[in-house]
Coordinates of C-alpha atoms and ligand atoms in Angstrom, one line a residue:
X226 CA 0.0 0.0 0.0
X227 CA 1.4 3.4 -0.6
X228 CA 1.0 6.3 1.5
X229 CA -0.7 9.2 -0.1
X230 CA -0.4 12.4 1.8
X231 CA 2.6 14.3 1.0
X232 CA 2.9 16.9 3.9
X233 CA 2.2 14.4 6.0
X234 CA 4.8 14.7 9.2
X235 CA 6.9 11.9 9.9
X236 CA 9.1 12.0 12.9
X237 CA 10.8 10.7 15.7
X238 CA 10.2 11.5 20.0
X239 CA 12.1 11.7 22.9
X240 CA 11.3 13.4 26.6
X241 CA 14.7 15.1 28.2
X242 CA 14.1 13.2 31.6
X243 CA 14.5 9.9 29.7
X244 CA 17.3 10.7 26.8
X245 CA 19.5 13.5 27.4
X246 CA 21.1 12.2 30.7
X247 CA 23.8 15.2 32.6
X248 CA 21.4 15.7 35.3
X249 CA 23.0 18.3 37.6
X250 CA 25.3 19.6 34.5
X251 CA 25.0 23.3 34.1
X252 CA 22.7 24.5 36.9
X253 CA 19.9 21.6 36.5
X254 CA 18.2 20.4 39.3
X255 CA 16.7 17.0 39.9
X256 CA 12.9 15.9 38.9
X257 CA 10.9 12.9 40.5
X258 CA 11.5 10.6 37.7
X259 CA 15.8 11.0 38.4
X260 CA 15.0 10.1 42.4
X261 CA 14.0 6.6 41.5
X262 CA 16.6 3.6 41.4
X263 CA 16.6 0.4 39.0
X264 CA 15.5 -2.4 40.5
X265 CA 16.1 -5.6 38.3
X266 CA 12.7 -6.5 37.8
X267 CA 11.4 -10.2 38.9
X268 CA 8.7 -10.2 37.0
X269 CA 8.5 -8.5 33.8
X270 CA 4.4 -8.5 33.6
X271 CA 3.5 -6.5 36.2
X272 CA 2.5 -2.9 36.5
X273 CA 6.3 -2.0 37.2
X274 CA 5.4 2.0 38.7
X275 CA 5.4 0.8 42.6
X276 CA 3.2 3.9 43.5
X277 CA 2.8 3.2 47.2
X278 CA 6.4 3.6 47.4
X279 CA 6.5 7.3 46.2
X280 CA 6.5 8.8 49.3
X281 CA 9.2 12.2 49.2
X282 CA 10.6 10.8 52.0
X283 CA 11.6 8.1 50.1
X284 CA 12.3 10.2 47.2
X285 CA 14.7 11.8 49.3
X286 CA 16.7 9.4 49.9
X287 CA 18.4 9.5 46.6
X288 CA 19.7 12.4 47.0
X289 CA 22.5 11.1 49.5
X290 CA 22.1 7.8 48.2
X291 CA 23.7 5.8 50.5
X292 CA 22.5 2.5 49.5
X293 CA 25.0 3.3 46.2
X294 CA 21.8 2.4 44.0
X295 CA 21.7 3.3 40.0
X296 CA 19.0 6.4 39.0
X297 CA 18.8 5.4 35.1
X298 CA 17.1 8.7 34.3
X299 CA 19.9 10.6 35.2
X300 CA 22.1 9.0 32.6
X301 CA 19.5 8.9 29.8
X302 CA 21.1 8.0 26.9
X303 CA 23.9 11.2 26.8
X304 CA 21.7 13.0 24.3
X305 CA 22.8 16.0 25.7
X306 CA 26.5 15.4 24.4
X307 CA 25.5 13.8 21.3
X308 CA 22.3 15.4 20.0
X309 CA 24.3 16.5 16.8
X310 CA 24.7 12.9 16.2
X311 CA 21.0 11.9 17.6
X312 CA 19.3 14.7 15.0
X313 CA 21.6 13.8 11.9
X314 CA 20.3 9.9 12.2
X315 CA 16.7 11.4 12.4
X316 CA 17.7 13.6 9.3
X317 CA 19.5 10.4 7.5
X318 CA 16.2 8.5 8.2
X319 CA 14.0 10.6 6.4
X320 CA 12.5 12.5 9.6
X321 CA 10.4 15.8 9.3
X322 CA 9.5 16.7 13.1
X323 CA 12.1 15.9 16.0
X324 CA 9.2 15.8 19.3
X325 CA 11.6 16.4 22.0
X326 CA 10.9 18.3 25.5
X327 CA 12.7 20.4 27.6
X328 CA 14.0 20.2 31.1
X329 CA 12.1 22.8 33.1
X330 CA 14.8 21.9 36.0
X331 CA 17.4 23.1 33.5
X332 CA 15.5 27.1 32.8
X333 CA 14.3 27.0 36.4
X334 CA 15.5 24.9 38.7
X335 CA 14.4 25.9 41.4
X336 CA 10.6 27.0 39.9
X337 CA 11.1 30.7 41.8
X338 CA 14.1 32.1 40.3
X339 CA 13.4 35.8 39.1
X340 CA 16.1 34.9 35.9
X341 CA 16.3 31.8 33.7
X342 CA 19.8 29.8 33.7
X343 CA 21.6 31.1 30.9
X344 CA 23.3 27.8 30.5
X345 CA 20.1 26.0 30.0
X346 CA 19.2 27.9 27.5
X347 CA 22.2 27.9 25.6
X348 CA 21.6 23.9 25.5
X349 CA 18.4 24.0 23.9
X350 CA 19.6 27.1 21.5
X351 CA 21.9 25.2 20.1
X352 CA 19.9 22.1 19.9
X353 CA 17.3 23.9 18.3
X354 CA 19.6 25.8 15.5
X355 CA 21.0 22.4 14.6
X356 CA 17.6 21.2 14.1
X357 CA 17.1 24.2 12.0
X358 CA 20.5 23.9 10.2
X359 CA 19.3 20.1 9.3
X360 CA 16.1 21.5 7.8
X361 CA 14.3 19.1 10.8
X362 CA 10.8 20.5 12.0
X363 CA 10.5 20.5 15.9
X364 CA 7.4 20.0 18.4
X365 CA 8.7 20.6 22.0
X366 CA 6.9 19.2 25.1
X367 CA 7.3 22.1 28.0
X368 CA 6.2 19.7 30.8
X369 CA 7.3 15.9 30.5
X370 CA 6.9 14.3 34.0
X371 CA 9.9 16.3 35.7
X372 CA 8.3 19.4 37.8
X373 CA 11.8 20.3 39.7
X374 CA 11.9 18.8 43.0
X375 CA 12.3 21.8 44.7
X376 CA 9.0 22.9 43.6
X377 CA 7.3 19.6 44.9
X378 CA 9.8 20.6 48.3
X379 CA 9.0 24.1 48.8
X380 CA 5.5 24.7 47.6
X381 CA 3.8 21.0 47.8
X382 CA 3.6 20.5 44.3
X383 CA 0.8 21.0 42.0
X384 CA -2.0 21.6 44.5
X385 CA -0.5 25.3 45.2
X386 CA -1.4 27.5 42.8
X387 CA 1.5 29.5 42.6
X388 CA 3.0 26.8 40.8
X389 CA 0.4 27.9 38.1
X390 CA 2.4 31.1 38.2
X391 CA 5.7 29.7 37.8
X392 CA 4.7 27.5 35.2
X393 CA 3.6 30.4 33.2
X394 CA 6.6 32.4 33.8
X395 CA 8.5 29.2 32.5
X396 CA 6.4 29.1 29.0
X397 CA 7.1 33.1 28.9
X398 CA 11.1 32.6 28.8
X399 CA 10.7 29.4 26.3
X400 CA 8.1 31.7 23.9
X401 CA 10.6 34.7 24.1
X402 CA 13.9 32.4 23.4
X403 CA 12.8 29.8 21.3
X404 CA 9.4 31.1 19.6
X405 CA 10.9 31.3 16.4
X406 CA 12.7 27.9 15.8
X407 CA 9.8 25.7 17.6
X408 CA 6.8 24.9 15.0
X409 CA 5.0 23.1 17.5
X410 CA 4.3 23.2 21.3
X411 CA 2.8 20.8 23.7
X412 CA 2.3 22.1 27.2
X413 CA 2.1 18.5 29.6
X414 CA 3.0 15.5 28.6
X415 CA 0.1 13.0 29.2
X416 CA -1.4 15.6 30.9
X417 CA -3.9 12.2 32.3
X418 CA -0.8 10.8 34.1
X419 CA -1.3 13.7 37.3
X420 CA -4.9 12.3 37.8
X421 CA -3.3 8.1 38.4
X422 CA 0.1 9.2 40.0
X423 CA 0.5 12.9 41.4
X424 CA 3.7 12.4 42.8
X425 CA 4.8 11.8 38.9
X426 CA 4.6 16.0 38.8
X427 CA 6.1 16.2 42.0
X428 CA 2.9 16.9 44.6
X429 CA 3.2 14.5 47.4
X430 CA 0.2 13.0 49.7
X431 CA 2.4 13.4 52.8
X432 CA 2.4 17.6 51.9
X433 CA -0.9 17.9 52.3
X434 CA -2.6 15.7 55.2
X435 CA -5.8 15.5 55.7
X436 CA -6.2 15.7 51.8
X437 CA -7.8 12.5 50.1
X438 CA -5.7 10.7 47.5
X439 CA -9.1 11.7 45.0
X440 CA -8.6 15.2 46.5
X441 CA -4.8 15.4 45.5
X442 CA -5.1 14.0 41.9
X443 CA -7.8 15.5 40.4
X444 CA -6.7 19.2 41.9
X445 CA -3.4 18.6 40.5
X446 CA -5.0 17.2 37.3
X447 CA -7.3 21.1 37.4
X448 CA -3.9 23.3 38.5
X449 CA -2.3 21.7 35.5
X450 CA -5.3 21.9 32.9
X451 CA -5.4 26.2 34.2
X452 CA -1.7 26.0 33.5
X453 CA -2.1 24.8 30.1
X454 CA -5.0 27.5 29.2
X455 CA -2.8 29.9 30.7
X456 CA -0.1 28.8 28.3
X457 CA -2.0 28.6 25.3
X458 CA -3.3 31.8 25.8
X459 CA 0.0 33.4 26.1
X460 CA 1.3 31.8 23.3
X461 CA -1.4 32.8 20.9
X462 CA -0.2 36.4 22.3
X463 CA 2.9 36.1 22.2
X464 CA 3.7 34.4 18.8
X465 CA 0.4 34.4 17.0
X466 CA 0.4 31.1 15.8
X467 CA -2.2 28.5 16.0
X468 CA 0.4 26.0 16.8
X469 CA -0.7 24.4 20.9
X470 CA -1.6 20.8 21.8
X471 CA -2.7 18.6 24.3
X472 CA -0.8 15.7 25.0
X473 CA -3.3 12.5 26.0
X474 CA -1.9 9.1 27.2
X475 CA -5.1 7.7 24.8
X476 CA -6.7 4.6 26.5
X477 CA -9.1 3.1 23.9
X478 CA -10.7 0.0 24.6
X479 CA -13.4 -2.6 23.2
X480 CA -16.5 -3.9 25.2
X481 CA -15.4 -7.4 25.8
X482 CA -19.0 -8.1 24.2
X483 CA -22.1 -7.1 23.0
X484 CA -23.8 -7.7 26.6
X485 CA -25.5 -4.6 27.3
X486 CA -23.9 -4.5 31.1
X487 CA -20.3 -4.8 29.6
X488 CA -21.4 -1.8 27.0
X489 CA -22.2 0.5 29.7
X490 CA -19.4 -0.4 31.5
X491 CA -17.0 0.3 28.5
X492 CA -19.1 3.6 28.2
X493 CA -18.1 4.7 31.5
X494 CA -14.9 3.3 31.1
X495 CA -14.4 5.7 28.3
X496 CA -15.8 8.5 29.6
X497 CA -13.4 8.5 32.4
X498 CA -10.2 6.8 30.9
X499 CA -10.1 8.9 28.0
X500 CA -13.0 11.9 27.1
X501 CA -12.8 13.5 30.1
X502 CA -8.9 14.9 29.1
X503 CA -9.7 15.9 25.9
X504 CA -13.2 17.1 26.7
X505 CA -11.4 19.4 29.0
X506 CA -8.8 21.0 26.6
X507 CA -11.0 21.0 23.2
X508 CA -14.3 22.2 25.0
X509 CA -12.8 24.0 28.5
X510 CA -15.4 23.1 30.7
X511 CA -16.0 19.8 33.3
X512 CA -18.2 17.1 31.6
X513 CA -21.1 16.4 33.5
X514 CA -20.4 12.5 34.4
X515 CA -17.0 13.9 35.6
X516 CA -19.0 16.6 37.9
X517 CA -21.1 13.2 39.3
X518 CA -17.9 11.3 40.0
X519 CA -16.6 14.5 42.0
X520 CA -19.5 13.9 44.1
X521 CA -19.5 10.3 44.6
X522 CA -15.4 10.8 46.0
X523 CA -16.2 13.7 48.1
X524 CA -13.7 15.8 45.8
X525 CA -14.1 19.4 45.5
X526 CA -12.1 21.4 43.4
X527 CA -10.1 24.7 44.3
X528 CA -11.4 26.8 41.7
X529 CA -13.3 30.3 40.6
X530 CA -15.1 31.8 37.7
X531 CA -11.6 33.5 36.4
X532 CA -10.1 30.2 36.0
X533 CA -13.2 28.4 34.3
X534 CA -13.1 31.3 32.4
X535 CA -9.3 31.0 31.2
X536 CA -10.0 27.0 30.5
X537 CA -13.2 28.0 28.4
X538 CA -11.5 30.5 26.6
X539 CA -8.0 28.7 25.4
X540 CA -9.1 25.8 24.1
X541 CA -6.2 23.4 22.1
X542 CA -5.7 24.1 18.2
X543 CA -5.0 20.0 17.8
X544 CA -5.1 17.3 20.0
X545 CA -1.9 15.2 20.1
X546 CA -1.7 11.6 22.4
X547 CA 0.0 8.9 22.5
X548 CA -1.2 5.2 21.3
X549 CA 0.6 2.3 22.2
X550 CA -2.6 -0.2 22.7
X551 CA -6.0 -1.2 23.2
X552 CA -7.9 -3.3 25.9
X553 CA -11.5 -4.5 26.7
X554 CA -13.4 -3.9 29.5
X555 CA -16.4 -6.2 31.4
X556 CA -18.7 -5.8 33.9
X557 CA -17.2 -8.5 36.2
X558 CA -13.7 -9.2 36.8
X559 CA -11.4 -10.3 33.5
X560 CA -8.1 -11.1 33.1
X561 CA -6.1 -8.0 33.0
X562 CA -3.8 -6.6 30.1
X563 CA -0.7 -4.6 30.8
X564 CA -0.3 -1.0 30.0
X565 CA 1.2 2.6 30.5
X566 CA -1.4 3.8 32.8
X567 CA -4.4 1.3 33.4
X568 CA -4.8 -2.0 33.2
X569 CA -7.4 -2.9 31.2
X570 CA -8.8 -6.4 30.1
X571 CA -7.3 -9.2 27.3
X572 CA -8.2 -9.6 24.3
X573 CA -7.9 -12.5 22.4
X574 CA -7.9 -11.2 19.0
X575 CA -4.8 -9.2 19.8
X576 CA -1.2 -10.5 20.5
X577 CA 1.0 -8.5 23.1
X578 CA 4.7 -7.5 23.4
X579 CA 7.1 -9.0 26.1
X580 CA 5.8 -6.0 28.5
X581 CA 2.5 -7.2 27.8
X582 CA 1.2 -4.4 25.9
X583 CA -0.8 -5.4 23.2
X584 CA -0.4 -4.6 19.9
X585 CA -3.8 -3.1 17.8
X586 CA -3.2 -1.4 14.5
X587 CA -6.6 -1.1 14.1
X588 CA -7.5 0.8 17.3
X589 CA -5.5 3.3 16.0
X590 CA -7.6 3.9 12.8
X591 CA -10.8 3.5 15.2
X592 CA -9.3 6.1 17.7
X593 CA -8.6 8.7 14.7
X594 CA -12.0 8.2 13.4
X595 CA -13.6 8.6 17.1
X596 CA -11.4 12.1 18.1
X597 CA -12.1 13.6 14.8
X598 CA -15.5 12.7 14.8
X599 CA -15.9 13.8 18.4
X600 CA -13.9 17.3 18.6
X601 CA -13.0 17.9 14.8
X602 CA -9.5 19.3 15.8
X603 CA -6.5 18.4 13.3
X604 CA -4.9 15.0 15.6
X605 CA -1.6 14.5 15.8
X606 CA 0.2 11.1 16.7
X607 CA 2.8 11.8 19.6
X608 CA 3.6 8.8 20.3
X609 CA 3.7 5.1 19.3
X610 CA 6.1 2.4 19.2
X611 CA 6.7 -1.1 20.8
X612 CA 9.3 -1.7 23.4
X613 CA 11.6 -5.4 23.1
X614 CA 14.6 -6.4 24.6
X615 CA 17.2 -7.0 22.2
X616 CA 21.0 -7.3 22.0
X617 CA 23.3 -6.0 19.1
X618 CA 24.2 -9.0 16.9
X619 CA 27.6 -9.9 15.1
X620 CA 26.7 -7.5 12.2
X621 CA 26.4 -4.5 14.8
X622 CA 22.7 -4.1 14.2
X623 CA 19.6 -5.7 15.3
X624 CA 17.3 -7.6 13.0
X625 CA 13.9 -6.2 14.6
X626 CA 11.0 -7.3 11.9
X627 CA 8.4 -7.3 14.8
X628 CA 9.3 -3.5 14.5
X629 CA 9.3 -3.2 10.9
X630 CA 5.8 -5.7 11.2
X631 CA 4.3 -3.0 13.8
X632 CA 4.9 0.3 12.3
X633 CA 3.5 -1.2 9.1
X634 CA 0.4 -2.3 10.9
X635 CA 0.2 1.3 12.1
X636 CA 1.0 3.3 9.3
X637 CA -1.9 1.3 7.2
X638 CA -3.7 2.3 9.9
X639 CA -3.0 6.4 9.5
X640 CA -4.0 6.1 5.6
X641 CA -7.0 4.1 6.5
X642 CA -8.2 7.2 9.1
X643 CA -7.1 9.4 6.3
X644 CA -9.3 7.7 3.3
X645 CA -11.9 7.6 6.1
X646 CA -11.5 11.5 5.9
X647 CA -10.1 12.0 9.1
X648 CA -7.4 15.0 9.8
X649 CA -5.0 13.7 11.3
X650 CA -1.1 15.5 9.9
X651 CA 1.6 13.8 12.0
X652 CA 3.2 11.1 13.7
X653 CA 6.1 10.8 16.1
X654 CA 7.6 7.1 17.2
X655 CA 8.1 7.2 20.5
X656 CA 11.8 6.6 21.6
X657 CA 13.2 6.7 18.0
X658 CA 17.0 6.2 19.8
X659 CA 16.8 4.2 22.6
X660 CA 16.7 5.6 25.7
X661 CA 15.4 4.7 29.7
X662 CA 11.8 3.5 29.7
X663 CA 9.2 5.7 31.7
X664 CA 7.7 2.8 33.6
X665 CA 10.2 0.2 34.4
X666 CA 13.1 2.5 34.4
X667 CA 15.1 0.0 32.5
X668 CA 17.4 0.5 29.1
X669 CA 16.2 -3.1 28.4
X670 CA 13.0 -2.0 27.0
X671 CA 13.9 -0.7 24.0
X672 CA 11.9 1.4 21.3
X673 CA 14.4 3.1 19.2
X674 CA 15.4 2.3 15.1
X675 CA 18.5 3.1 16.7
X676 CA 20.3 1.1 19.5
X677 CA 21.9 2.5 22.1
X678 CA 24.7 1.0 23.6
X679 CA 24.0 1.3 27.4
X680 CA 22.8 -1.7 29.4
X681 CA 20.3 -1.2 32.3
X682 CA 23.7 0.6 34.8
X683 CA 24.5 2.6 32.4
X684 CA 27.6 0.7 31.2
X685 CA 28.5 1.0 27.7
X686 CA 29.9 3.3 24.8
X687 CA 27.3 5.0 24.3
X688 CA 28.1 4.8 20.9
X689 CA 24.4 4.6 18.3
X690 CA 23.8 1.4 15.8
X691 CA 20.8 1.7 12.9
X692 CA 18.3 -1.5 13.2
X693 CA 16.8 -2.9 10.5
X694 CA 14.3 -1.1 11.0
X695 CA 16.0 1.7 10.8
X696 CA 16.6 1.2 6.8
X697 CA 12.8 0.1 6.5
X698 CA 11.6 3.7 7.0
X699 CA 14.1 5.4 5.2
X700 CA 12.9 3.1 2.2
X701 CA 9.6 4.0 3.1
X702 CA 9.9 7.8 3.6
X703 CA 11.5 7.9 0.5
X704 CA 8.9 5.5 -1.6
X705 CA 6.0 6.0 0.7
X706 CA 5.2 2.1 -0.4
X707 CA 3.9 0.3 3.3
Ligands
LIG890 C1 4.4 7.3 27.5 C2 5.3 8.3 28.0 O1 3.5 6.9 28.6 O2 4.8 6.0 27.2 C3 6.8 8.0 27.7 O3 5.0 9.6 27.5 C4 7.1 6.6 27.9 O4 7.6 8.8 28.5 C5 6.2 5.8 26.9 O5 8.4 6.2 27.8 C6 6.4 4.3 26.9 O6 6.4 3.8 28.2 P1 7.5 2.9 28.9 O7 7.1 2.7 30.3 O8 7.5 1.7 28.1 O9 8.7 3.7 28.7

């Protein structure tokens, strides 16, 4: 099958937390995710993100680290050294659109600084006028997972509203540096993730007692959806482009069958999984089942006619998310799938990856047809990709069809939505060059077309290899035959 649209945006993501590694290197400060050790994983199926043990006194600990334990994230994968060589494999593959983020620790590290750090800025400067130099588009996340710890320190996170404030002041520096060389701009990360694990964005239970866990998520979940607004509206100021997205962690599932009980179930399901994020940034307002649910966990949220105003008024130009998988969901108890966020159910139409994720080409033609049917904003693909543990071979490569089998699978998915009309102008495989996995924290799980030569310590050259895959899209970019 041949792909058909010609401006079509083919490209490559990263997140700085997971890939560029030099974590206290020119005035940076630490984030959440760089506070939390390896640990060799006994078993590989389960739900690997241990959130009981997020406490910030245990956080803490790693910042004397006694115990001598590895903190993968703060190695990444030395991207910040070798991003000349990082963007001219993206180039040499065919790439139009480098997704990367920045390190808010790195322009503010401590949230409440009056200046930005100059040094910080130089980093992204230059990575940015490389990217321009290489004739490489780039979409940059602002927030991905790392809040600097001294924020979640000082002010308790997300539930204080200044951080609101600093946040903006944050976006202001990044519109007035980099406004020119960034095409697009995504304000969270999975914005979803803050509503499962709060402590992810740095806003700890143990800050705020007497606060219920449904209290804490869902008012950092609000403080960061104002944020956004906030930014969006500035932007549109500032640099008068149409050119803001959300960023969704996308859970679409199936009803596990045509039961009516299991259909209202995946109704809800959906509603709550998935809607309700991008209800809030296309539409700006609370949907009603999300005002019920409210009620039923006693949650109230900290908020006022200026802010509902703000969210109202700034809604998203396009809607970017991430799709890695599908599940189904049933009324009484099935046997569970693995995923990013959620665990949803099996299905036994579908086969899965070693992390358990499984793999659904489909859902991602369904999901396109479903979020332009639903908000009729131009979607953009900001992640997808499938993790696998592999080893270099004799040749210096890695012969990864499953890859080559999966992007296919996904990319006749993308013209599918497109014949079916949908608008949908972009699409970003996640970890393009290997680098530490969000979840597990591991180097094992690898995404990239390119391997990285680090092991799960850190130990290694460093040094980049192309995968087979690797010379799979480059044919493809350049034929557009699937
Ligand atoms: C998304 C995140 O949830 O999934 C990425 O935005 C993450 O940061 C990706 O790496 C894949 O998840 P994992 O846990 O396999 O790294």
């Amino acid at each position: 099958m041949k792909f058909t649209k010609k401006d079509f945006l083919w490209g490559g993501a990263t997140a700085a937390n997971q890939f560029e590694g030099e974590y206290n290197k020119d005035g940076k400060s630490l984030n959440v995710a760089e506070m939390i050790p390896y640990t060799p994983l006994e078993d590989r199926a389960s739900m690997p993100m241990n959130l009981a043990s997020f406490t910030r006194a245990n956080i803490e600990k790693s910042i004397e680290n006694k115990a001598g334990l590895h903190y993968p994230k703060r190695f990444g994968s030395n991207h910040y050294n070798r991003y000349k060589e990082d963007i001219d494999l993206l180039v040499e593959a065919g790439m139009d659109i480098y997704r990367m983020s920045i390190s808010w620790g790195r322009i503010f590290p401590n949230g409440d600084e009056d200046q930005p750090n100059a040094k910080g800025l130089e980093f992204y400067h230059n990575l940015f006028n490389y990217c321009k130099s290489k004739g490489i588009k780039v979409m940059t996340t602002m927030h991905h997972f790392d809040t600097p710890y001294p924020i979640g320190k000082k002010y308790g996170g997300w539930m204080n509203k200044q951080v609101i404030d600093m946040f903006v002041k944050y976006a202001k520096t990044l519109f007035t540096e980099f406004g020119d060389v960034v095409d697009y701009w995504l304000p969270f990360n999975e914005i979803n993730i803050s509503s499962f694990a709060p402590m992810m964005s740095a806003t700890f239970p143990e800050d705020h007692p007497g606060v219920s866990y449904d209290q804490l998520r869902f008012q950092t979940l609000h403080n960061q959806f104002i944020a956004q607004a906030k930014v969006v509206a500035l932007g549109h100021e500032m640099l008068g482009k149409k050119n803001f997205g959300c960023m969704v962690a996308n859970m679409t599932s199936y009803p596990i069958d045509c039961n009516p009980v299991n259909v209202i179930e995946w109704q809800k399901q959906q509603q709550i999984a998935r809607y309700f994020f991008f209800d809030m940034v296309a539409k700006g307002e609370y949907p009603t089942y999300m005002l019920k649910l409210f009620e039923k966990l006693n949650v109230k949220i900290d908020t006022n006619d200026q802010e509902m105003a703000i969210l109202k008024n700034n809604p998203v130009d396009f809607l970017s998310f991430s799709y890695y998988m599908t599940g189904t969901v049933s009324k009484a108890e099935i046997e569970k799938a693995n995923g990013n966020l959620m665990g949803m159910g099996k299905n036994p139409f579908l086969k899965a990856n070693e992390w358990g994720w499984q793999i659904d080409g489909q859902g991602l033609r369904f999901t396109l047809n479903d979020l332009w049917d639903r908000y009729h904003l131009p979607l953009f693909i900001a992640e997808n990709g499938v993790g696998h543990d592999e080893k270099l071979n004799d040749q210096k490569t890695v012969e990864d069809d499953y890859r080559i089998d999966y992007m296919k699978e996904h990319f006749v998915a993308i013209q599918d939505a497109l014949d079916d009309g949908v608008n949908v102008f972009g699409y970003t495989m996640w970890g393009v060059i290997d680098l530490v996995s969000a979840g597990t924290n591991e180097m094992s799980k690898r995404y990239g077309l390119v391997y990285v030569d680090y092991d799960d310590y850190h130990k290694g050259t460093g040094d980049r290899f192309k995968k087979k895959s690797f010379t799979w899209f480059k044919k493809f970019k350049e034929s557009g035959e699937i």
